[in-house]
Amino acid sequence: MAYEKIDAVIVGAGASGSVFASVLTRAGKKVVLLDNGPDWQLTDLISSDIWGRRVKPAGAPVLLEGNHPFAAYTNQAGWGVGGAALHYFANFPRYLPNDFKINSEHNRAHDWPISYEDIAPFYDRVAVDVGVSGDAQAEEKWRPAGASYPMPPMKTFPNGEVWLKAAETNGIRFVPGAVGMSSTAYRGRPACMYDGWCHVGCPIGALANPVVTYLSEARKAGAEVRALCTATRVLSNQEGTRATGVEYYDANRQRQVQEASVVILAAWSAQNPRLLLNSVTDKHPKGLANSSELVGKFMMVHHIAGTWALFDEDITPHMGTVGAQFMSYDRYIKTSYPGAFGSSFIVTGAAMKTNDYAAARADLFGPELAAFMKRAARGITRITFFGEELPRLENRVELASDKDEFGMPLARLIHGFDDDALALWNANFEQGMKVANATTATTVWPGKPPFVPAAHLHGGAIMGTGPENSVTNSYGQTHEIANLWMAGPCIFPTEGASNPTYTIFAVSLRGAEYLAQNWGTVAG
Amino acid sequence: MDDLRRRALIKGAAIGTLAFIVDGARIMLTPQEARAQGVPLRTLTAEQAATLDAVGETLVPGAKEAGITNFVDQQISIAAEQSLLQARILNVRPPFAKFYRAAIRAIDQASEKAKSHRFAELTPDEQHEFINLMRQNKLDGWQGPPGPFVYTVLRSDAVDVVYATMDGYAALGVPYMHHIAPTKRW
């Protein structure tokens, strides 16, 4: 079956792809989204850690290598409509002004080609679009003023409240967490029930996943979603000057081509460069948009320092949401700790389930584990520091010799932390222990396994001022091929320390609207 | 609408048990029920099952009766995309059966080397000591997937069948508070 040429084909129906689809369809464009997983419905989202694994990829399509492999890749990745944002924690902190100018201020890493002020209006609009709960004014002690959030903060519970006084004693001021969840009924979606099952998908729509926000809008405006369709190459014209469409394999494992005036890759930070690198032609022997040889480079993750505390009293660990009850930017200044560099973002008060209790003491087994589980069920909680690493060329995505069932080379994601990142990670543990020791907990310990826990993949097609230092401009348009666009955290040149999805939505909205407004120039 | 009414309304879409094959027929059971009914294994051998039962019970008391072996056997017998195993999100490369066979083989080979018996034949104290060494990668002559990783994966499976079910929550006194429940209490 041959498909007729459309306006835009988007690879990936997650957070960033949904924003582009929504904006473009509402601008009257014919849009098709391809996603390699199922077309999940809210009724598929069973409240169970066991059953919740269905919405994640199976196995290792990305080979995880390096001194500090990104072991959380599969757990964090999406598989199917909604992408990773179908099962994300919906923490909605924003990046701060200092994230956009590290090079100017510290002579390290990259500046973004845009400033906080360029993104700020889009943060405010996304908050209304998807529904954010929080206290914007309370956050403004750390950032420029903006609009209020459309909903008040979420309820709090003892598993978060027990940290407040101890943190303040240590110079860490907590404010209500900004989350993409409904503290009140919002735009036809119900208020949150605080059952803590957000991470396996929220079937009532209280959590702002793409299925109930931007993708829903896109579908209503006519966007077509083709599920179980695996993109393998971006096709380009003979001259190598234009993208012409996407080659993919459909649910019946049949090869298909979707021609389009504009191609947008929104398949997260490892798969996007994999697609570009696999799209070689004689005009693009290193892969599309890769004359700079920067495709797949500057991969970044946040390292995680989680400190646990066990209380004798019942602090209802299972209550709330997996988002943060409280958050703080009080260690966000890049030079917060002597001997370390980078921002840290602090959260606490996430609801936990029984698998989380067991993970808190991964060294325990047998009767000792059974005894611990009984105590944890009443009294466990954690304070978590996300830490920034700076972009480095050697952290990269490459094509492997192994291939998938469609003959496409797997990606190798090679990652290691440098000394600065490890120093920051250790400093965050020291800080976390100081706070934990200042609580009334009976036992505290650092959640420090033999590896460095990490989250939030960024980079691989970073934005910049030109092809000499980047793959795309600030809107996600590749420097080399005007109608080939990248979307998502792959275009972030640095990663800050706060959870990225709010910024993904905001940067995508900015890029999508620019594309719609300049359609004639871009689409040709 | 109050929370209880909303929960009741959305409960109708529930699914949740696993498909086991009994006398050629496909029936829906929990792993615990499958074990109690003696449902034949599809992928693991009797020896492998005995080892997995013993390892599971050593890792998390109650895992054997909760059906860890039937759970793993059923899950490694279906397509990886349908799998519910933690192996799926711990980056084990499909087919998952390959990993489990290698892990069980490594355990029994190391056990025979250290104690001249397969793991299932060791005393409970010996089994505990063995797992503790495996966890720390301190078993001599270990051949297979890294011992600490085997510990992590099998411990996760044991935690799943004992603590991640609705019965497991009830045993710990933790309200399950589902939106959409598995049809059976696991």
XYZ file of C-alpha atoms in Angstrom:
710
model
C 0.000 0.000 0.000
C 1.392 3.391 -0.989
C 0.581 6.328 1.225
C 0.033 9.728 -0.307
C 2.467 12.455 0.573
C 1.489 14.423 3.650
C 2.649 17.637 5.278
C 4.547 16.246 8.241
C 5.575 12.824 9.474
C 6.596 12.628 13.115
C 8.583 9.686 14.465
C 7.543 9.171 18.075
C 4.196 9.931 19.720
C 5.572 10.966 23.098
C 5.909 14.356 24.748
C 7.674 16.340 22.036
C 6.083 14.594 19.051
C 2.628 15.230 20.486
C 3.304 18.948 20.839
C 4.428 19.219 17.206
C 1.412 17.173 16.096
C -0.981 19.361 18.043
C 0.405 22.645 16.751
C 0.701 21.525 13.143
C -2.715 19.883 12.876
C -4.357 22.920 14.410
C -2.530 24.961 11.751
C -4.284 22.845 9.139
C -1.448 20.479 8.294
C -1.907 16.795 7.552
C 0.179 14.939 10.110
C 1.040 11.283 10.691
C 2.785 10.055 13.842
C 4.669 6.754 13.763
C 5.319 4.926 17.033
C 7.007 1.570 17.446
C 4.777 0.494 20.335
C 1.052 -0.032 20.927
C -1.646 2.602 20.852
C -2.179 2.582 24.600
C -5.536 3.608 25.998
C -6.150 4.800 29.539
C -7.970 1.538 30.250
C -4.708 -0.354 29.645
C -3.021 1.280 32.617
C -3.376 -1.308 35.360
C -2.400 -0.266 38.865
C 0.438 -2.687 39.403
C 4.213 -2.521 39.337
C 4.181 -5.905 37.628
C 1.662 -5.012 34.911
C 3.021 -1.508 34.528
C 6.115 -2.862 32.820
C 4.066 -3.446 29.674
C 4.328 0.223 28.721
C 8.113 0.096 28.572
C 10.406 -1.363 25.915
C 11.296 -5.032 26.120
C 14.952 -5.798 26.443
C 17.875 -3.825 25.144
C 17.434 -2.232 21.720
C 20.106 0.163 22.900
C 23.374 -1.384 24.049
C 24.476 0.307 27.252
C 28.223 0.707 27.572
C 30.960 2.880 29.067
C 32.368 3.444 32.540
C 28.931 4.390 33.839
C 26.358 2.809 31.507
C 22.941 4.455 31.621
C 21.312 1.434 33.247
C 17.944 3.138 33.670
C 17.505 3.494 29.913
C 14.839 0.832 29.425
C 13.013 1.671 32.623
C 12.772 5.300 31.598
C 12.062 4.844 27.919
C 8.664 4.812 26.331
C 7.178 2.114 24.164
C 3.999 3.112 22.456
C 1.751 6.107 22.220
C 2.470 8.599 24.981
C 6.104 7.537 25.032
C 8.051 7.875 28.257
C 5.573 10.536 29.329
C 2.897 7.845 29.625
C 4.659 6.597 32.757
C 6.701 9.596 33.875
C 6.652 11.114 37.337
C 5.276 14.424 36.020
C 7.604 16.605 38.051
C 7.466 20.003 36.375
C 10.362 22.089 37.612
C 11.794 24.428 35.021
C 15.366 25.179 34.083
C 16.766 28.365 35.615
C 18.478 31.279 33.846
C 21.951 30.019 34.809
C 21.361 26.820 32.811
C 21.337 28.719 29.542
C 24.727 30.428 29.886
C 27.201 28.119 31.585
C 29.910 28.975 29.092
C 29.489 32.714 29.520
C 29.435 32.512 33.288
C 31.906 29.684 33.944
C 33.807 29.155 30.692
C 32.630 25.557 30.603
C 30.332 23.499 28.365
C 27.960 25.365 26.038
C 25.654 28.304 26.179
C 22.228 27.716 24.756
C 21.602 29.929 21.710
C 18.571 31.240 23.591
C 17.970 32.483 27.099
C 15.546 31.683 29.883
C 13.489 34.670 28.773
C 12.934 33.042 25.365
C 11.471 29.941 26.976
C 9.618 31.513 29.900
C 6.427 32.424 27.991
C 6.206 28.842 26.761
C 6.558 27.485 30.295
C 3.565 29.581 31.268
C 1.527 28.439 28.280
C 2.380 24.757 28.734
C 1.265 25.019 32.354
C -2.176 26.028 31.136
C -2.223 23.568 28.226
C -1.457 20.460 30.278
C -2.493 21.585 33.756
C 0.254 22.221 36.292
C -0.315 22.342 40.048
C 2.089 24.259 42.255
C 2.965 27.573 43.799
C 4.700 29.718 41.181
C 5.197 32.651 43.525
C 7.015 30.480 46.037
C 9.411 29.408 43.256
C 10.159 32.985 42.340
C 12.748 33.252 45.065
C 14.931 31.365 42.578
C 13.691 32.533 39.173
C 12.134 35.505 37.381
C 8.454 36.063 37.972
C 5.936 34.522 35.618
C 2.303 33.494 35.514
C 0.650 31.594 38.337
C -0.014 27.920 37.818
C -3.599 27.113 36.913
C -4.093 24.877 39.944
C -3.044 25.149 43.602
C -0.402 22.792 45.011
C -1.147 19.129 45.566
C -1.985 17.732 49.013
C 0.952 16.799 51.190
C 1.489 13.774 53.425
C 3.778 12.836 56.338
C 6.268 11.036 54.047
C 7.135 14.451 52.629
C 6.450 16.695 55.590
C 8.964 14.911 57.850
C 11.814 16.422 55.815
C 10.868 20.098 55.937
C 12.338 21.216 59.251
C 15.529 19.188 58.859
C 16.093 20.572 55.381
C 15.595 24.149 56.484
C 18.096 23.611 59.293
C 20.564 22.754 56.545
C 19.741 25.775 54.412
C 17.423 23.979 52.025
C 14.070 25.681 51.632
C 11.365 23.489 50.192
C 8.370 24.799 48.259
C 5.401 22.830 46.906
C 6.457 20.682 43.981
C 5.314 21.849 40.562
C 3.738 18.806 38.938
C 1.799 18.014 35.787
C -1.096 16.670 37.799
C -4.530 17.919 38.700
C -4.975 19.098 42.267
C -8.496 20.075 41.236
C -10.692 19.037 38.334
C -9.194 20.592 35.222
C -10.468 20.852 31.670
C -12.682 17.809 31.981
C -10.052 15.764 33.764
C -10.627 14.690 37.370
C -8.565 15.626 40.391
C -5.810 13.290 41.542
C -6.697 10.558 44.044
C -3.199 10.380 45.604
C -2.949 6.617 45.136
C 0.675 6.708 44.025
C 0.288 4.655 40.843
C 1.360 7.459 38.493
C 4.499 5.625 37.365
C 2.531 2.830 35.722
C 0.235 5.261 33.962
C -2.698 7.245 35.304
C -5.945 5.830 33.888
C -8.159 8.640 35.159
C -6.275 11.348 33.299
C -5.349 13.354 36.382
C -1.719 13.141 35.297
C -0.828 15.174 32.230
C 0.417 12.495 29.895
C 0.321 13.204 26.139
C -2.636 10.885 25.598
C -4.904 13.260 27.515
C -3.213 16.518 26.515
C -1.413 17.438 23.291
C -1.948 14.124 21.508
C -5.633 14.204 22.291
C -5.804 17.673 20.742
C -3.852 16.518 17.716
C -6.134 13.555 17.122
C -9.220 15.702 17.418
C -7.693 18.032 14.816
C -7.072 15.135 12.446
C -3.630 13.734 13.231
C -3.244 10.064 12.370
C -1.317 7.783 14.734
C 0.161 4.604 13.299
C 1.111 2.315 16.175
C 3.551 -0.608 16.055
C 5.389 1.111 13.220
C 9.178 1.153 13.521
C 11.035 3.875 11.642
C 14.347 2.751 10.190
C 15.546 5.603 7.956
C 14.912 9.185 7.014
C 14.852 9.380 3.244
C 16.361 12.290 1.321
C 16.441 13.516 -2.259
C 19.225 12.770 -4.730
C 20.863 16.123 -4.152
C 20.863 15.499 -0.418
C 19.240 18.844 0.221
C 15.774 17.770 1.398
C 14.249 15.066 3.543
C 11.541 13.330 1.544
C 9.968 11.018 4.096
C 10.487 8.120 6.453
C 10.974 4.424 5.794
C 9.352 2.209 8.404
C 8.071 -1.301 9.087
C 4.422 -1.620 10.010
C 2.632 -3.893 12.456
C 2.731 -6.690 9.873
C 6.496 -6.266 9.463
C 5.963 -4.840 5.992
C 8.228 -2.071 4.683
C 6.426 1.200 4.096
C 7.390 4.706 3.083
C 5.604 7.815 4.261
C 6.541 10.800 2.155
C 6.190 14.201 3.762
C 7.127 17.821 3.257
C 8.641 17.959 6.731
C 10.178 15.162 8.803
C 10.315 15.508 12.592
C 12.249 13.021 14.716
C 10.854 12.834 18.242
C 11.989 9.383 19.346
C 14.071 10.361 22.405
C 17.757 11.008 22.656
C 19.193 7.623 21.702
C 16.854 6.642 18.883
C 16.933 10.036 17.170
C 20.684 9.950 16.459
C 20.385 6.247 15.630
C 17.952 7.154 12.867
C 20.131 9.960 11.527
C 23.238 7.780 11.549
C 21.365 4.992 9.771
C 20.171 7.345 7.026
C 23.427 7.544 5.128
C 23.483 8.382 1.440
C 26.298 9.218 -0.928
C 25.617 12.875 -0.176
C 25.536 12.214 3.563
C 28.074 9.451 4.157
C 28.225 10.137 7.911
C 24.460 10.204 8.306
C 21.923 12.960 7.818
C 22.604 16.373 9.347
C 25.979 15.104 10.462
C 28.630 16.983 8.523
C 29.611 18.414 11.918
C 30.041 14.845 13.207
C 28.098 15.930 16.273
C 25.107 13.627 15.756
C 25.027 11.243 18.704
C 27.480 13.325 20.714
C 27.144 15.090 24.070
C 24.829 12.524 25.661
C 23.986 13.545 29.220
C 22.076 12.133 32.182
C 21.346 13.320 35.700
C 23.084 11.395 38.455
C 20.911 10.620 41.459
C 21.839 10.753 45.135
C 18.948 9.383 47.153
C 19.188 9.268 50.934
C 16.746 7.064 52.813
C 15.192 7.513 56.230
C 13.185 5.018 58.263
C 10.778 6.303 60.890
C 9.109 4.326 63.667
C 5.847 6.175 63.273
C 3.477 5.593 60.372
C 4.325 8.244 57.776
C 2.127 6.661 55.064
C 4.880 5.976 52.508
C 2.326 4.746 49.964
C 0.313 7.967 49.906
C 0.546 10.825 47.459
C 1.926 10.747 43.958
C 5.272 9.696 42.535
C 5.864 13.358 41.817
C 7.552 15.529 44.406
C 5.520 16.937 47.265
C 8.313 19.428 47.820
C 11.175 20.748 45.715
C 14.135 23.062 46.202
C 16.623 24.889 44.000
C 18.810 25.836 46.966
C 21.790 23.910 45.569
C 21.173 24.926 41.960
C 24.031 27.425 41.723
C 26.707 25.654 39.690
C 29.345 26.197 42.369
C 27.206 25.251 45.365
C 29.788 22.796 46.699
C 33.555 23.353 46.955
C 35.406 20.937 44.686
C 32.392 20.070 42.585
C 30.618 21.715 39.666
C 27.053 21.661 38.431
C 23.497 22.267 39.566
C 21.552 20.035 41.924
C 17.789 19.854 42.207
C 16.235 18.465 45.375
C 12.885 16.716 45.840
C 11.122 14.728 48.484
C 7.815 13.130 49.299
C 7.293 10.697 46.449
C 4.800 7.911 47.129
C 6.389 4.479 47.217
C 5.140 1.003 46.539
C 6.375 -2.349 47.813
C 8.944 -2.748 45.021
C 10.409 0.574 46.144
C 10.704 -0.641 49.731
C 12.634 -3.691 48.548
C 14.873 -1.539 46.352
C 15.744 0.701 49.284
C 17.897 -2.066 50.767
C 18.973 -4.079 47.767
C 21.576 -5.845 49.900
C 18.966 -7.512 52.115
C 17.423 -10.885 51.395
C 15.776 -13.712 53.305
C 14.393 -13.091 56.796
C 16.236 -9.768 57.065
C 14.415 -8.484 53.988
C 11.075 -9.713 55.328
C 11.632 -7.833 58.593
C 12.713 -4.708 56.755
C 9.659 -4.752 54.488
C 7.358 -4.632 57.530
C 9.133 -1.568 58.895
C 9.384 0.128 55.514
C 5.651 -0.285 54.919
C 5.040 2.209 57.728
C 8.074 4.369 57.896
C 10.236 4.741 54.791
C 10.886 7.915 52.827
C 13.667 9.483 50.773
C 15.237 12.806 49.866
C 16.600 12.866 46.319
C 19.216 15.088 44.700
C 19.390 15.151 40.908
C 22.806 16.332 39.746
C 24.018 17.818 36.496
C 26.787 16.490 34.319
C 28.378 18.627 31.644
C 28.298 17.610 27.982
C 31.318 15.664 26.742
C 32.085 14.425 23.250
C 32.976 10.938 24.433
C 29.496 10.345 25.815
C 27.859 9.285 22.595
C 25.518 7.154 20.541
C 27.000 5.057 17.760
C 25.679 2.315 15.530
C 26.523 -1.229 16.634
C 27.314 -4.178 14.418
C 24.315 -6.031 15.903
C 21.077 -5.420 14.056
C 17.406 -5.516 14.937
C 14.755 -7.617 13.221
C 14.472 -5.049 10.433
C 18.181 -5.052 9.708
C 18.776 -1.707 11.380
C 21.929 -1.480 13.485
C 21.295 -1.236 17.220
C 22.513 1.845 19.020
C 25.437 1.771 21.419
C 24.973 4.347 24.169
C 28.399 4.916 25.647
C 28.444 6.918 28.847
C 30.728 7.791 31.719
C 30.753 10.461 34.400
C 33.804 12.679 34.776
C 35.404 13.695 38.075
C 33.277 16.834 38.381
C 30.068 14.856 38.115
C 31.237 12.237 40.596
C 32.326 14.945 43.028
C 28.884 16.524 42.788
C 27.224 13.142 43.286
C 29.267 12.536 46.436
C 28.621 16.053 47.718
C 24.894 15.509 47.291
C 25.071 12.331 49.365
C 26.920 14.186 52.115
C 24.276 16.900 52.038
C 21.477 14.356 51.998
C 22.899 12.552 55.023
C 23.161 15.821 56.945
C 19.513 16.510 56.291
C 18.459 12.953 57.086
C 20.388 12.992 60.344
C 18.517 16.138 61.343
C 15.141 14.391 61.061
C 13.601 12.225 63.791
C 14.178 9.064 61.754
C 15.543 6.067 63.624
C 17.740 4.901 60.748
C 19.192 6.793 57.793
C 21.444 5.609 54.986
C 22.691 6.713 51.591
C 21.201 4.791 48.685
C 24.606 4.336 47.186
C 24.877 1.182 45.095
C 28.084 0.002 43.373
C 27.011 1.940 40.284
C 25.925 5.571 39.825
C 22.136 5.732 39.498
C 21.010 8.081 36.771
C 17.953 9.383 34.964
C 16.826 11.676 32.151
C 18.682 11.199 28.891
C 19.601 14.348 26.963
C 21.729 15.319 23.994
C 22.640 13.600 20.750
C 21.569 16.378 18.361
C 22.253 19.536 20.304
C 21.169 23.029 19.332
C 23.634 25.848 18.791
C 24.482 28.900 16.780
C 25.679 27.100 13.660
C 26.813 23.833 12.081
C 30.294 24.233 13.497
C 29.051 23.670 17.050
C 25.697 21.908 16.790
C 23.180 19.871 14.819
C 20.125 22.130 15.050
C 19.117 25.697 15.686
C 17.147 26.661 18.776
C 13.861 25.531 17.200
C 15.083 22.030 16.401
C 15.593 22.622 12.682
C 18.741 20.902 11.471
C 21.353 23.251 10.086
C 21.936 21.018 7.085
C 18.464 20.061 5.894
C 15.834 22.727 6.369
C 12.846 20.367 6.433
C 14.388 17.863 8.866
C 13.622 18.686 12.498
C 14.628 17.207 15.817
C 12.387 17.343 18.879
C 12.822 16.500 22.533
C 15.756 16.559 24.953
C 18.111 15.492 22.168
C 18.504 19.156 21.222
C 19.387 20.362 24.744
C 23.040 21.511 24.767
C 23.226 21.247 28.570
C 20.883 19.534 30.959
C 20.504 21.595 34.117
C 19.517 19.398 37.033
C 15.747 19.583 37.124
C 13.434 17.016 35.571
C 13.349 17.773 31.859
C 9.815 17.151 30.624
C 8.418 20.613 31.350
C 11.294 22.091 29.356
C 10.772 19.496 26.616
C 7.165 20.627 26.290
C 8.131 24.317 26.326
C 11.006 24.053 23.832
C 8.854 21.869 21.569
C 5.976 24.317 21.667
C 8.336 27.137 20.715
C 9.807 25.077 17.869
C 6.470 23.818 16.584
C 4.943 27.280 16.467
C 7.977 28.632 14.632
C 7.644 25.806 12.130
C 3.946 26.488 11.622
C 4.564 30.211 11.211
C 7.369 29.647 8.694
C 5.828 26.676 6.943
C 6.213 28.019 3.424
C 9.921 28.611 3.832
C 10.609 25.315 5.551
C 8.355 22.909 3.668
C 9.146 24.334 0.270
C -17.614 12.364 42.375
C -15.920 10.898 45.438
C -12.832 8.708 45.137
C -14.516 5.443 46.081
C -17.251 5.868 43.479
C -14.722 6.798 40.826
C -12.611 3.742 41.659
C -15.663 1.529 41.398
C -16.536 2.918 37.987
C -13.152 2.356 36.452
C -12.687 -1.093 37.928
C -14.635 -2.687 35.120
C -11.784 -2.647 32.657
C -9.667 -4.916 34.784
C -7.461 -7.641 33.396
C -4.584 -9.276 35.063
C -4.002 -12.992 35.383
C -1.547 -14.991 33.291
C -2.380 -17.526 30.612
C -1.199 -21.029 31.506
C -1.615 -24.088 29.295
C -3.270 -27.068 31.025
C -4.111 -30.190 28.997
C -3.868 -28.122 25.842
C -6.329 -25.550 27.100
C -5.455 -21.952 27.901
C -6.593 -20.993 31.383
C -6.099 -17.873 33.434
C -4.385 -18.374 36.768
C -2.132 -16.608 39.196
C 1.338 -18.171 39.543
C 0.386 -19.359 43.021
C -2.670 -21.141 41.619
C -0.604 -22.585 38.783
C 1.874 -24.000 41.271
C -0.877 -25.401 43.523
C -2.535 -27.092 40.532
C 0.724 -28.540 39.267
C 0.540 -26.803 35.908
C 3.317 -28.261 33.705
C 6.259 -26.022 32.987
C 6.751 -24.924 29.397
C 10.391 -23.906 29.259
C 12.261 -24.769 32.435
C 13.269 -28.351 33.239
C 12.410 -29.958 36.568
C 16.011 -29.476 37.710
C 16.028 -25.834 36.736
C 12.691 -25.362 38.481
C 13.999 -26.896 41.684
C 16.946 -24.523 41.650
C 14.778 -21.493 40.948
C 12.353 -22.472 43.707
C 15.214 -22.775 46.173
C 16.917 -19.551 45.124
C 13.615 -17.668 45.219
C 12.776 -18.962 48.672
C 16.231 -18.025 49.949
C 15.900 -14.524 48.542
C 12.355 -13.833 49.718
C 10.616 -16.201 52.132
C 7.316 -17.258 50.597
C 8.470 -16.982 46.985
C 8.296 -20.718 46.331
C 4.688 -21.065 47.438
C 3.803 -17.815 45.680
C 4.780 -19.500 42.436
C 8.049 -17.857 41.418
C 8.937 -20.754 39.149
C 5.563 -20.847 37.422
C 5.729 -17.062 37.042
C 9.173 -17.033 35.476
C 8.488 -20.109 33.343
C 5.291 -18.630 31.920
C 6.921 -15.260 31.338
C 9.958 -16.583 29.487
C 7.663 -18.679 27.296
C 5.883 -15.701 25.747
C 7.032 -12.860 23.499
C 9.343 -10.383 25.195
C 6.953 -7.513 24.385
C 4.321 -9.212 26.544
C 6.645 -9.980 29.404
C 6.084 -8.562 32.878
C 9.479 -9.562 34.242
C 11.812 -7.039 35.808
C 14.357 -8.429 33.349
C 12.517 -6.354 30.780
C 13.487 -3.079 32.453
C 16.858 -4.286 33.720
C 18.146 -4.337 30.141
C 18.286 -8.120 29.738
C 18.342 -8.772 26.023
C 15.575 -11.066 24.761
C 14.961 -13.926 24.606
C 14.772 -13.867 28.385
C 14.834 -17.669 28.631
C 18.467 -17.562 27.578
C 19.371 -15.397 30.561
C 17.449 -17.525 33.070
C 18.939 -20.779 31.811
C 22.434 -19.292 32.019
C 21.824 -17.881 35.483
C 20.479 -21.149 36.878
C 23.311 -23.098 35.271
C 25.875 -20.748 36.794
C 24.320 -21.115 40.240
C 24.302 -24.902 40.139
C 27.805 -25.150 38.712
C 29.190 -22.849 41.386
C 27.273 -24.707 44.068
C 28.590 -28.061 42.927
C 32.094 -26.695 42.849
C 31.881 -25.178 46.338
C 29.651 -27.717 48.094
C 29.535 -30.735 45.799
C 25.765 -30.405 45.528
C 23.306 -28.492 43.411
C 21.889 -25.397 45.078
C 18.524 -26.987 45.877
C 20.276 -29.741 47.822
C 22.145 -27.384 50.161
C 20.993 -26.712 53.708
C 19.143 -23.424 54.281
C 22.210 -21.974 55.987
C 24.413 -22.996 53.080
C 21.942 -21.524 50.629
C 21.916 -18.222 52.513
C 25.715 -18.102 52.595
C 25.902 -18.938 48.883
C 23.484 -16.163 47.900
C 25.356 -13.692 50.052
C 28.588 -14.513 48.223
C 26.867 -14.418 44.830
C 25.469 -10.987 45.661
C 28.976 -9.708 46.279
C 30.539 -11.477 43.297
C 32.706 -13.545 45.620
C 31.990 -17.055 44.357
C 35.041 -18.788 42.957
C 34.794 -20.128 39.433
C 31.506 -18.416 38.651
C 30.684 -18.783 34.969
C 27.684 -16.993 33.577
C 25.971 -13.624 33.857
C 27.554 -11.579 36.669
C 26.524 -12.930 40.084
C 25.363 -9.565 41.463
C 23.156 -9.082 38.404
C 21.690 -12.574 38.749
C 20.979 -11.712 42.383
C 19.239 -8.495 41.346
C 17.051 -10.104 38.695
C 16.000 -13.169 40.694
C 15.464 -11.132 43.859
C 13.219 -8.821 41.842
C 11.165 -11.775 40.627
C 10.843 -13.077 44.176
C 9.818 -9.644 45.433
C 7.236 -9.466 42.643
C 5.440 -12.674 43.528
C 5.550 -12.122 47.290
C 5.190 -8.374 47.747
C 4.020 -6.735 44.511
C 0.661 -8.510 44.394
C -2.532 -7.368 46.045
C -2.084 -10.170 48.562
C 1.459 -8.999 49.181
C 0.256 -5.498 49.957
C -2.394 -6.875 52.283
C 0.198 -8.957 54.142
C 2.233 -5.814 54.800
C -0.828 -3.810 55.772
C -0.375 -1.403 52.850
C -3.617 -0.253 51.194
C -3.446 -1.205 47.511
C -5.638 1.681 46.327
C -5.834 0.651 42.699
C -7.411 2.602 39.894
C -7.646 -0.435 37.622
C -7.044 -3.668 39.480
C -5.598 -6.919 38.264
C -8.602 -9.278 38.153
C -7.072 -11.554 40.714
C -5.275 -10.460 43.805
C -1.822 -10.320 42.315
